[in-house]
CSV table of C-alpha atoms and ligand atoms in Angstrom, one decimal:
chain,number,residue,atom,x,y,z
A,176,UNK,CA,-163.2,-33.6,-117.3
A,177,UNK,CA,-161.2,-35.3,-120.0
A,178,UNK,CA,-163.0,-35.5,-123.4
A,179,UNK,CA,-164.7,-38.8,-124.1
A,180,UNK,CA,-163.0,-40.8,-126.9
A,181,UNK,CA,-165.1,-42.6,-129.5
A,182,UNK,CA,-164.3,-44.2,-132.8
A,183,UNK,CA,-166.6,-42.0,-134.9
A,184,UNK,CA,-168.8,-38.9,-134.5
A,185,UNK,CA,-171.5,-37.7,-136.7
A,186,UNK,CA,-172.4,-34.0,-136.8
A,187,UNK,CA,-176.0,-33.4,-137.9
A,188,UNK,CA,-178.7,-36.1,-137.8
A,189,UNK,CA,-180.8,-35.3,-140.8
A,190,UNK,CA,-181.2,-37.7,-143.7
A,191,UNK,CA,-177.5,-38.3,-144.3
A,192,UNK,CA,-176.2,-38.2,-140.7
A,193,UNK,CA,-178.9,-40.4,-139.2
A,194,UNK,CA,-178.2,-43.0,-141.9
A,195,UNK,CA,-174.4,-42.8,-141.2
A,196,UNK,CA,-174.9,-43.2,-137.5
A,197,UNK,CA,-177.2,-46.3,-138.1
A,198,UNK,CA,-174.7,-48.0,-140.5
A,199,UNK,CA,-171.7,-47.2,-138.1
A,200,UNK,CA,-173.6,-48.7,-135.2
A,201,UNK,CA,-174.6,-51.7,-137.3
A,202,UNK,CA,-170.9,-52.5,-137.6
A,203,UNK,CA,-170.3,-52.3,-133.9
A,204,UNK,CA,-168.3,-49.0,-134.3
A,205,UNK,CA,-168.5,-46.9,-131.2
A,206,UNK,CA,-170.2,-43.7,-132.4
A,207,UNK,CA,-171.9,-40.6,-131.2
A,208,UNK,CA,-174.3,-38.4,-133.2
A,209,UNK,CA,-175.1,-34.7,-132.6
A,210,UNK,CA,-178.2,-32.9,-133.7
A,211,UNK,CA,-178.8,-29.2,-132.9
A,212,UNK,CA,-182.6,-29.6,-132.9
A,213,UNK,CA,-185.0,-32.5,-132.0
A,214,UNK,CA,-184.8,-35.8,-134.1
A,215,UNK,CA,-187.0,-35.6,-137.2
A,216,UNK,CA,-187.4,-31.8,-136.9
A,217,UNK,CA,-188.8,-29.5,-139.6
A,218,UNK,CA,-186.1,-26.8,-139.8
A,219,UNK,CA,-183.6,-28.4,-142.2
A,220,UNK,CA,-184.0,-30.3,-145.6
A,221,UNK,CA,-185.6,-33.6,-144.4
A,222,UNK,CA,-189.2,-32.8,-143.6
A,223,UNK,CA,-192.6,-32.4,-145.3
A,224,UNK,CA,-194.4,-35.8,-145.6
A,225,UNK,CA,-192.7,-37.3,-148.7
A,226,UNK,CA,-189.7,-37.5,-151.0
A,227,UNK,CA,-189.6,-39.1,-154.4
A,228,UNK,CA,-187.7,-42.3,-154.9
A,229,UNK,CA,-186.4,-43.2,-158.4
A,230,UNK,CA,-183.9,-45.9,-159.3
A,231,UNK,CA,-183.3,-44.7,-162.9
A,232,UNK,CA,-181.6,-41.5,-161.7
A,233,UNK,CA,-181.6,-38.9,-164.5
A,234,UNK,CA,-179.1,-36.8,-162.5
A,235,UNK,CA,-176.2,-39.3,-163.2
A,236,UNK,CA,-176.2,-42.9,-164.4
A,237,UNK,CA,-173.7,-43.7,-161.7
A,238,UNK,CA,-176.4,-43.2,-159.1
A,239,UNK,CA,-178.2,-46.4,-160.0
A,240,UNK,CA,-176.2,-48.7,-157.8
A,241,UNK,CA,-176.5,-46.3,-154.9
A,242,UNK,CA,-180.3,-46.1,-155.3
A,243,UNK,CA,-180.5,-49.9,-155.5
A,244,UNK,CA,-178.5,-50.2,-152.3
A,245,UNK,CA,-180.6,-47.6,-150.6
A,246,UNK,CA,-183.8,-49.5,-151.6
A,247,UNK,CA,-182.5,-52.7,-150.0
A,248,UNK,CA,-181.5,-50.7,-146.8
A,249,UNK,CA,-185.0,-49.1,-146.7
A,250,UNK,CA,-186.4,-52.6,-146.5
A,251,UNK,CA,-183.9,-53.5,-143.7
A,252,UNK,CA,-184.8,-50.4,-141.7
A,253,UNK,CA,-188.5,-51.0,-142.2
A,254,UNK,CA,-188.1,-54.5,-140.8
A,255,UNK,CA,-186.0,-53.3,-137.9
A,256,UNK,CA,-188.3,-50.4,-137.0
A,257,UNK,CA,-191.7,-51.8,-138.0
A,258,UNK,CA,-192.5,-48.5,-139.9
A,259,UNK,CA,-193.4,-48.2,-143.6
A,260,UNK,CA,-190.8,-45.9,-145.1
A,261,UNK,CA,-190.7,-46.5,-148.8
A,262,UNK,CA,-193.9,-47.1,-150.8
A,263,UNK,CA,-193.3,-48.2,-154.4
A,264,UNK,CA,-195.9,-46.6,-156.7
A,265,UNK,CA,-194.3,-46.5,-160.1
A,266,UNK,CA,-193.8,-43.2,-161.9
A,267,UNK,CA,-193.9,-41.3,-165.2
A,268,UNK,CA,-191.0,-39.2,-166.4
A,269,UNK,CA,-192.1,-37.1,-169.3
A,270,UNK,CA,-191.2,-34.3,-171.6
A,271,UNK,CA,-189.8,-33.9,-175.1
A,272,UNK,CA,-187.9,-37.0,-176.3
A,273,UNK,CA,-184.6,-35.2,-176.1
A,274,UNK,CA,-185.3,-33.4,-172.7
A,275,UNK,CA,-183.0,-34.0,-169.8
A,276,UNK,CA,-185.8,-35.8,-167.9
A,277,UNK,CA,-186.7,-38.3,-170.7
A,278,UNK,CA,-183.2,-38.8,-172.2
A,279,UNK,CA,-181.5,-38.8,-168.7
A,280,UNK,CA,-184.0,-41.4,-167.3
A,281,UNK,CA,-183.6,-43.6,-170.4
A,282,UNK,CA,-179.8,-43.4,-170.2
A,283,UNK,CA,-179.8,-44.3,-166.5
A,284,UNK,CA,-182.4,-47.2,-166.9
A,285,UNK,CA,-180.3,-48.6,-169.8
A,286,UNK,CA,-177.0,-48.2,-168.1
A,287,UNK,CA,-178.3,-50.0,-165.0
A,288,UNK,CA,-180.4,-52.6,-166.7
A,289,UNK,CA,-183.6,-51.4,-165.1
A,290,UNK,CA,-187.1,-52.3,-166.3
A,291,UNK,CA,-188.8,-49.4,-168.0
A,292,UNK,CA,-191.4,-48.6,-170.7
A,293,UNK,CA,-191.2,-45.8,-173.3
A,294,UNK,CA,-194.6,-44.3,-173.9
A,295,UNK,CA,-195.7,-42.4,-176.9
A,296,UNK,CA,-197.7,-39.2,-176.4
A,297,UNK,CA,-201.1,-40.8,-176.8
A,298,UNK,CA,-200.3,-43.6,-174.4
A,299,UNK,CA,-198.9,-41.3,-171.8
A,300,UNK,CA,-202.0,-39.1,-172.0
A,301,UNK,CA,-204.3,-42.2,-171.7
A,302,UNK,CA,-202.5,-43.4,-168.6
A,303,UNK,CA,-202.3,-40.0,-166.9
A,304,UNK,CA,-205.5,-38.1,-167.9
A,305,UNK,CA,-204.9,-35.8,-164.9
A,306,UNK,CA,-201.9,-34.3,-166.9
A,307,UNK,CA,-204.2,-33.0,-169.6
A,308,UNK,CA,-202.0,-30.1,-170.3
A,309,UNK,CA,-199.3,-32.3,-171.8
A,310,UNK,CA,-197.2,-30.9,-174.6
A,311,UNK,CA,-198.0,-32.4,-178.0
A,312,UNK,CA,-194.5,-33.7,-178.5
A,313,UNK,CA,-194.2,-35.1,-175.0
A,314,UNK,CA,-193.3,-38.7,-174.5
A,315,UNK,CA,-192.9,-40.6,-171.2
A,316,UNK,CA,-190.9,-43.3,-169.5
A,317,UNK,CA,-192.7,-45.5,-167.0
A,318,UNK,CA,-190.4,-46.5,-164.3
A,319,UNK,CA,-191.9,-49.2,-162.1
A,320,UNK,CA,-189.3,-48.6,-159.4
A,321,UNK,CA,-190.4,-45.1,-158.4
A,322,UNK,CA,-192.1,-44.5,-155.1
A,323,UNK,CA,-192.5,-42.1,-152.2
A,324,UNK,CA,-190.5,-42.1,-149.0
A,325,UNK,CA,-191.6,-40.8,-145.5
A,326,UNK,CA,-188.6,-38.5,-144.6
A,327,UNK,CA,-189.4,-37.8,-141.0
A,328,UNK,CA,-190.1,-41.5,-140.2
A,329,UNK,CA,-186.9,-42.5,-142.0
A,330,UNK,CA,-184.7,-40.1,-139.9
A,331,UNK,CA,-186.4,-41.1,-136.7
A,332,UNK,CA,-186.1,-44.9,-137.5
A,333,UNK,CA,-182.4,-44.6,-138.4
A,334,UNK,CA,-181.6,-42.7,-135.2
A,335,UNK,CA,-183.6,-45.1,-133.0
A,336,UNK,CA,-182.0,-48.1,-134.6
A,337,UNK,CA,-178.5,-46.5,-134.2
A,338,UNK,CA,-179.3,-46.0,-130.5
A,339,UNK,CA,-180.6,-49.5,-130.1
A,340,UNK,CA,-177.4,-50.8,-131.6
A,341,UNK,CA,-175.3,-48.8,-129.0
A,342,UNK,CA,-174.7,-45.3,-130.6
A,343,UNK,CA,-174.9,-42.3,-128.3
A,344,UNK,CA,-177.4,-39.7,-129.5
A,345,UNK,CA,-177.0,-36.1,-128.4
A,346,UNK,CA,-180.2,-34.3,-129.6
A,347,UNK,CA,-180.7,-30.6,-129.0
A,348,UNK,CA,-176.9,-30.3,-128.9
A,349,UNK,CA,-175.2,-27.9,-131.3
A,350,UNK,CA,-171.6,-28.7,-132.3
A,351,UNK,CA,-169.6,-25.5,-131.9
A,352,UNK,CA,-166.2,-26.6,-133.3
A,353,UNK,CA,-164.5,-29.5,-135.1
A,354,UNK,CA,-160.7,-29.5,-135.0
A,355,UNK,CA,-158.7,-32.3,-136.6
A,356,UNK,CA,-155.2,-33.2,-135.4
A,357,UNK,CA,-152.9,-36.2,-135.6
A,358,UNK,CA,-154.5,-37.6,-132.4
A,359,UNK,CA,-158.1,-37.4,-133.5
A,360,UNK,CA,-160.9,-34.9,-134.1
A,361,UNK,CA,-161.8,-32.7,-131.1
A,362,UNK,CA,-165.5,-31.9,-131.1
A,363,UNK,CA,-166.9,-29.3,-128.8
A,364,UNK,CA,-170.7,-29.2,-128.3
A,365,UNK,CA,-172.9,-27.5,-125.8
A,366,UNK,CA,-171.9,-29.0,-122.5
A,367,UNK,CA,-169.6,-31.8,-123.7
A,368,UNK,CA,-166.3,-32.6,-125.4
A,369,UNK,CA,-165.5,-35.6,-127.5
A,370,UNK,CA,-162.4,-36.8,-129.4
A,371,UNK,CA,-163.3,-39.1,-132.3
A,372,UNK,CA,-160.9,-41.1,-134.5
A,373,UNK,CA,-163.1,-40.0,-137.5
A,374,UNK,CA,-165.8,-37.3,-137.8
A,375,UNK,CA,-168.5,-37.1,-140.4
A,376,UNK,CA,-169.9,-33.6,-141.0
A,377,UNK,CA,-173.5,-34.0,-142.3
A,378,UNK,CA,-174.8,-30.6,-141.4
A,379,UNK,CA,-177.0,-30.0,-144.5
A,380,UNK,CA,-177.5,-26.3,-145.1
A,381,UNK,CA,-175.3,-25.5,-142.1
A,382,UNK,CA,-172.3,-27.3,-143.7
A,383,UNK,CA,-170.5,-24.6,-145.7
A,384,UNK,CA,-168.8,-22.8,-142.8
A,385,UNK,CA,-167.3,-26.1,-141.6
A,386,UNK,CA,-165.6,-26.7,-145.0
A,387,UNK,CA,-165.7,-23.4,-146.9
A,388,UNK,CA,-163.4,-24.6,-149.7
A,389,UNK,CA,-166.2,-26.9,-151.1
A,390,UNK,CA,-168.2,-23.8,-152.2
A,391,UNK,CA,-171.6,-25.3,-151.2
A,392,UNK,CA,-174.7,-23.1,-151.7
A,393,UNK,CA,-177.7,-23.4,-149.4
A,394,UNK,CA,-181.0,-22.1,-151.0
A,395,UNK,CA,-184.7,-21.9,-150.1
A,396,UNK,CA,-187.0,-24.5,-151.8
A,397,UNK,CA,-190.5,-24.5,-150.3
A,398,UNK,CA,-192.9,-27.5,-150.4
A,399,UNK,CA,-196.4,-27.1,-151.8
A,400,UNK,CA,-199.6,-29.1,-151.6
A,401,UNK,CA,-202.8,-28.6,-153.7
A,402,UNK,CA,-206.4,-29.6,-153.4
A,403,UNK,CA,-208.4,-31.0,-156.3
A,404,UNK,CA,-210.6,-28.3,-157.9
A,405,UNK,CA,-213.6,-30.5,-157.2
A,406,UNK,CA,-214.2,-33.3,-154.7
A,407,UNK,CA,-211.7,-35.3,-152.6
A,408,UNK,CA,-208.4,-36.5,-153.9
A,409,UNK,CA,-209.5,-40.2,-154.3
A,410,UNK,CA,-212.7,-39.4,-156.3
A,411,UNK,CA,-211.0,-36.8,-158.4
A,412,UNK,CA,-208.3,-39.4,-159.4
A,413,UNK,CA,-205.6,-37.7,-157.4
A,414,UNK,CA,-204.9,-40.5,-154.9
A,415,UNK,CA,-201.3,-41.8,-155.2
A,416,UNK,CA,-202.6,-45.1,-156.5
A,417,UNK,CA,-204.2,-43.4,-159.6
A,418,UNK,CA,-201.7,-40.5,-159.8
A,419,UNK,CA,-198.3,-41.9,-158.8
A,420,UNK,CA,-194.9,-40.2,-159.0
A,421,UNK,CA,-194.7,-37.7,-161.9
A,422,UNK,CA,-191.7,-35.8,-163.2
A,423,UNK,CA,-192.2,-33.7,-166.3
A,424,UNK,CA,-189.9,-31.3,-168.0
A,425,UNK,CA,-192.1,-28.4,-169.0
A,426,UNK,CA,-189.4,-26.3,-170.8
A,427,UNK,CA,-185.7,-26.2,-171.2
A,428,UNK,CA,-185.1,-25.0,-167.7
A,429,UNK,CA,-188.0,-26.2,-165.6
A,430,UNK,CA,-189.1,-29.6,-164.1
A,431,UNK,CA,-192.5,-30.1,-162.6
A,432,UNK,CA,-192.5,-33.0,-160.0
A,433,UNK,CA,-195.1,-34.4,-157.7
A,434,UNK,CA,-197.4,-37.2,-156.7
A,435,UNK,CA,-201.0,-37.9,-155.7
A,436,UNK,CA,-202.3,-37.7,-152.1
A,437,UNK,CA,-200.7,-40.4,-149.9
A,438,UNK,CA,-203.2,-40.0,-147.1
A,439,UNK,CA,-206.4,-39.1,-148.8
A,440,UNK,CA,-205.6,-35.4,-148.4
A,441,UNK,CA,-203.6,-33.1,-150.6
A,442,UNK,CA,-201.6,-33.5,-153.8
A,443,UNK,CA,-197.9,-32.5,-153.7
A,444,UNK,CA,-196.2,-30.6,-156.5
A,445,UNK,CA,-193.0,-28.6,-156.9
A,446,UNK,CA,-190.9,-27.0,-159.5
A,447,UNK,CA,-187.2,-27.7,-159.9
A,448,UNK,CA,-184.7,-25.8,-162.0
A,449,UNK,CA,-182.7,-27.9,-164.4
A,450,UNK,CA,-179.2,-28.3,-163.0
A,451,UNK,CA,-176.9,-25.3,-163.2
A,452,UNK,CA,-179.3,-22.7,-161.8
A,453,UNK,CA,-177.9,-20.7,-158.9
A,454,UNK,CA,-180.6,-18.9,-156.8
A,455,UNK,CA,-179.6,-16.5,-153.9
A,456,UNK,CA,-177.6,-17.9,-151.0
A,457,UNK,CA,-179.4,-18.1,-147.7
A,458,UNK,CA,-178.1,-18.5,-144.1
A,459,UNK,CA,-180.1,-21.4,-142.6
A,460,UNK,CA,-179.9,-19.9,-139.1
A,461,UNK,CA,-181.6,-16.6,-140.1
A,462,UNK,CA,-183.5,-17.6,-143.2
A,463,UNK,CA,-187.0,-16.2,-143.5
A,464,UNK,CA,-189.3,-19.1,-142.6
A,465,UNK,CA,-192.4,-17.3,-143.8
A,466,UNK,CA,-194.1,-17.9,-147.2
A,467,UNK,CA,-194.0,-15.5,-150.1
A,468,UNK,CA,-196.8,-15.5,-152.7
A,469,UNK,CA,-194.2,-14.8,-155.4
A,470,UNK,CA,-192.5,-18.1,-154.7
A,471,UNK,CA,-195.5,-20.2,-155.6
A,472,UNK,CA,-197.0,-18.1,-158.4
A,473,UNK,CA,-194.7,-19.6,-161.1
A,474,UNK,CA,-195.7,-23.1,-159.9
A,475,UNK,CA,-199.4,-22.1,-159.9
A,476,UNK,CA,-199.1,-20.9,-163.5
A,477,UNK,CA,-197.5,-24.2,-164.6
A,478,UNK,CA,-200.1,-26.3,-162.8
A,479,UNK,CA,-203.1,-24.3,-164.1
A,480,UNK,CA,-201.9,-25.3,-167.6
A,481,UNK,CA,-200.5,-28.8,-166.9
A,482,UNK,CA,-202.9,-30.2,-164.3
A,483,UNK,CA,-206.1,-28.3,-164.6
A,484,UNK,CA,-208.0,-30.6,-162.2
A,485,UNK,CA,-206.2,-29.0,-159.2
A,486,UNK,CA,-206.9,-25.7,-157.6
A,487,UNK,CA,-203.7,-23.9,-158.5
A,488,UNK,CA,-203.5,-21.9,-155.3
A,489,UNK,CA,-201.6,-24.1,-152.8
A,490,UNK,CA,-203.6,-25.3,-149.8
A,491,UNK,CA,-200.4,-25.8,-147.7
A,492,UNK,CA,-196.9,-24.5,-148.1
A,493,UNK,CA,-193.8,-25.2,-145.9
A,494,UNK,CA,-190.4,-23.6,-146.1
A,495,UNK,CA,-187.5,-26.0,-146.8
A,496,UNK,CA,-183.9,-25.8,-148.0
A,497,UNK,CA,-181.4,-27.7,-150.2
A,498,UNK,CA,-177.7,-27.2,-150.6
A,499,UNK,CA,-176.2,-27.1,-154.1
A,500,UNK,CA,-172.7,-28.4,-154.9
A,501,UNK,CA,-170.8,-26.8,-157.8
A,502,UNK,CA,-171.8,-29.6,-160.1
A,503,UNK,CA,-175.1,-30.6,-158.6
A,504,UNK,CA,-173.8,-34.0,-157.4
A,505,UNK,CA,-173.3,-34.9,-153.7
A,506,UNK,CA,-170.1,-34.5,-151.8
A,507,UNK,CA,-169.3,-37.7,-149.8
A,508,UNK,CA,-166.1,-38.9,-148.2
A,509,UNK,CA,-162.7,-37.8,-146.9
A,510,UNK,CA,-161.8,-34.1,-147.3
A,511,UNK,CA,-158.4,-32.8,-148.3
A,512,UNK,CA,-158.0,-31.0,-145.0
A,513,UNK,CA,-157.8,-34.2,-143.0
A,514,UNK,CA,-158.4,-37.9,-143.8
A,515,UNK,CA,-160.1,-38.0,-140.4
A,516,UNK,CA,-162.9,-35.6,-141.4
A,517,UNK,CA,-165.5,-36.9,-143.8
A,518,UNK,CA,-168.1,-34.8,-145.4
A,519,UNK,CA,-171.7,-35.7,-146.4
A,520,UNK,CA,-173.6,-32.9,-148.1
A,521,UNK,CA,-174.1,-30.9,-151.2
A,522,UNK,CA,-177.4,-32.8,-151.5
A,523,UNK,CA,-178.4,-30.7,-154.6
A,524,UNK,CA,-182.1,-31.5,-154.0
A,525,UNK,CA,-181.9,-35.2,-154.9
A,526,UNK,CA,-180.2,-37.0,-152.0
A,527,UNK,CA,-183.0,-38.4,-149.8
A,528,UNK,CA,-183.6,-41.5,-151.9
A,529,UNK,CA,-179.9,-42.3,-151.6
A,530,UNK,CA,-179.5,-41.4,-147.9
A,531,UNK,CA,-179.3,-44.9,-146.5
A,532,UNK,CA,-176.7,-46.0,-149.1
A,533,UNK,CA,-174.8,-42.8,-148.4
A,534,UNK,CA,-174.8,-43.8,-144.7
A,535,UNK,CA,-173.4,-47.2,-145.7
A,536,UNK,CA,-170.8,-45.6,-148.0
A,537,UNK,CA,-169.6,-43.4,-145.1
A,538,UNK,CA,-169.5,-46.4,-142.7
A,539,UNK,CA,-167.5,-48.4,-145.2
A,540,UNK,CA,-165.1,-45.4,-145.5
A,541,UNK,CA,-164.7,-45.2,-141.7
A,542,UNK,CA,-164.2,-49.0,-141.4
A,543,UNK,CA,-161.7,-49.0,-144.3
A,544,UNK,CA,-163.9,-51.4,-146.3
A,545,UNK,CA,-163.8,-51.4,-150.2
A,546,UNK,CA,-166.7,-49.7,-152.0
A,547,UNK,CA,-168.7,-52.0,-154.3
A,548,UNK,CA,-169.4,-49.3,-156.9
A,549,UNK,CA,-167.7,-46.3,-158.5
A,550,UNK,CA,-168.0,-43.1,-156.4
A,551,UNK,CA,-165.5,-40.7,-158.1
A,552,UNK,CA,-168.3,-38.4,-159.2
A,553,UNK,CA,-169.4,-37.8,-155.6
A,554,UNK,CA,-166.0,-37.7,-153.9
A,555,UNK,CA,-164.8,-34.2,-152.6
A,556,UNK,CA,-161.4,-34.8,-154.4
A,557,UNK,CA,-163.1,-34.2,-157.8
A,558,UNK,CA,-163.0,-30.5,-157.0
A,559,UNK,CA,-159.3,-30.6,-156.5
A,560,UNK,CA,-159.5,-28.9,-153.1
B,790,LIG,C1,-188.6,-29.2,-151.6
B,790,LIG,C2,-187.6,-30.3,-151.6
B,790,LIG,C3,-187.9,-31.4,-152.3
B,790,LIG,C4,-187.0,-32.5,-152.4
B,790,LIG,N1,-187.4,-33.6,-153.1
B,790,LIG,C5,-186.6,-34.7,-153.1
B,790,LIG,C6,-187.0,-35.9,-153.7
B,790,LIG,O1,-188.1,-36.0,-154.2
B,790,LIG,N2,-186.1,-36.9,-153.7
B,790,LIG,C7,-184.9,-36.9,-153.1
B,790,LIG,O2,-184.2,-37.9,-153.1
B,790,LIG,N3,-184.5,-35.8,-152.5
B,790,LIG,C8,-185.3,-34.7,-152.4
B,790,LIG,N4,-185.0,-33.6,-151.8
B,790,LIG,C9,-183.6,-33.5,-151.2
B,790,LIG,C10,-183.5,-34.1,-149.8
B,790,LIG,O3,-184.6,-33.8,-149.0
B,790,LIG,C11,-182.2,-33.7,-149.3
B,790,LIG,O4,-181.2,-34.1,-150.2
B,790,LIG,C12,-181.9,-34.3,-147.9
B,790,LIG,O5,-183.0,-34.1,-147.0
B,790,LIG,C13,-180.6,-33.7,-147.3
B,790,LIG,O6,-180.3,-34.2,-146.1
B,790,LIG,P1,-179.1,-33.7,-145.2
B,790,LIG,O7,-178.9,-34.7,-144.2
B,790,LIG,O8,-178.0,-33.2,-146.1
B,790,LIG,O9,-179.7,-32.3,-144.5
B,790,LIG,P2,-180.6,-32.2,-143.2
B,790,LIG,O10,-181.7,-33.2,-143.3
B,790,LIG,O11,-181.0,-30.8,-143.1
B,790,LIG,O12,-179.6,-32.6,-142.1
B,790,LIG,C14,-178.6,-31.7,-141.6
B,790,LIG,C15,-178.8,-31.7,-140.1
B,790,LIG,O13,-177.6,-31.2,-139.5
B,790,LIG,C16,-178.0,-30.5,-138.3
B,790,LIG,N5,-177.0,-29.6,-137.9
B,790,LIG,C17,-176.5,-28.6,-138.7
B,790,LIG,N6,-175.5,-27.9,-138.0
B,790,LIG,C18,-175.3,-28.6,-136.8
B,790,LIG,C19,-174.4,-28.4,-135.7
B,790,LIG,N7,-173.5,-27.4,-135.7
B,790,LIG,N8,-174.6,-29.2,-134.6
B,790,LIG,C20,-175.5,-30.2,-134.7
B,790,LIG,N9,-176.4,-30.4,-135.7
B,790,LIG,C21,-176.3,-29.6,-136.8
B,790,LIG,C22,-179.3,-29.8,-138.8
B,790,LIG,O14,-180.1,-29.4,-137.7
B,790,LIG,C23,-179.9,-30.9,-139.6
B,790,LIG,O15,-180.8,-31.7,-138.8
B,790,LIG,C24,-185.8,-32.5,-151.7
B,790,LIG,C25,-185.5,-31.3,-150.9
B,790,LIG,C26,-186.4,-30.3,-150.8
B,790,LIG,C27,-186.1,-29.1,-150.0
């Protein structure tokens, strides 16, 4: 049988790929999406109840317009799907005044003209008594635009909307090869062959073998939830209304992030390494999906000191992964190998909040539309490969 011809194909329907498929379908572009597992599965980078949303993005001031576009698209997707996807809670970003978290957030808020409040140590402590282990020199930025996103519901809603608008969705279908030529991109998947005018590879932690020259690094990053030491989360002040998004730089290399319980249950916390850290490479297909005590002991020790109202032994842990790019910024757009092959990856642990805008950026690339904001710092061409 001759391969089926489509205008665009998306390989991988996690956060970035599902958004790209939705935005392609919204333009009437004939598209097909492939996902090796079920839609909204828990084996990649886009599961585990919540992701933090921030508009004053300390990772790069240039991410502000992308976050703003994403927030608007979250509202569109909520309206189309009827699901609540992004809940704005406000958030506190704390640490020493010259820390990456405080200085980076202030820089991004100012560069993008975003509302924010700078809080002295005493005021931060008064607003967040749960963080009683605050450093004496810590200050905070209150960002009213912070919130929590439901990742599984977002992926599922984007794929459903794409299908409703006419996209083909091939779930449980692993793409085996992607070969670009002058005629198009030949995609071979279990049981089917397609030729696409353009292909978007959004394969998350499975992306590196498709484009090895990008030097992407998949790593393990488990998710952890904690119970209050006494009582339920609401009565202990750990519901998300009383204890919203918190990001705190605890030392030069380490960031504690989390938020109160979204469903009356457990409180989520994690530790991030300040950009530049390079943990061991994993293979996502063979990665150990068990939980090692050693992985949460450092987080436990930080929480015992910083948030003493929580039992520092996690009540729930789930394996997860992120994929680091060489400069900890995303890698979005046409590759040097072929202008027909676009990449969407190198999430570097901060892409969920931007996923819907990244889908829109990719759809604009495919449609040949101009981009409304600067993207040089996320384009593959910055690596000169
Ligand atoms: C612990 C943790 C906390 C995080 N916190 C935040 C946060 O607070 N805020 C934030 O913005 N971001 C956060 N992130 C990052 C965010 O979750 C990721 O940036 C995002 O989920 C990456 O999406 P993705 O589409 O690149 O990868 P994925 O969602 O993993 O999607 C890739 C998809 O491709 C599929 N695939 C791979 N190979 C093939 C193939 N050959 N054929 C077909 N399908 C294939 C995979 O099955 C997968 O579904 C966090 C990540 C982790 C792990």
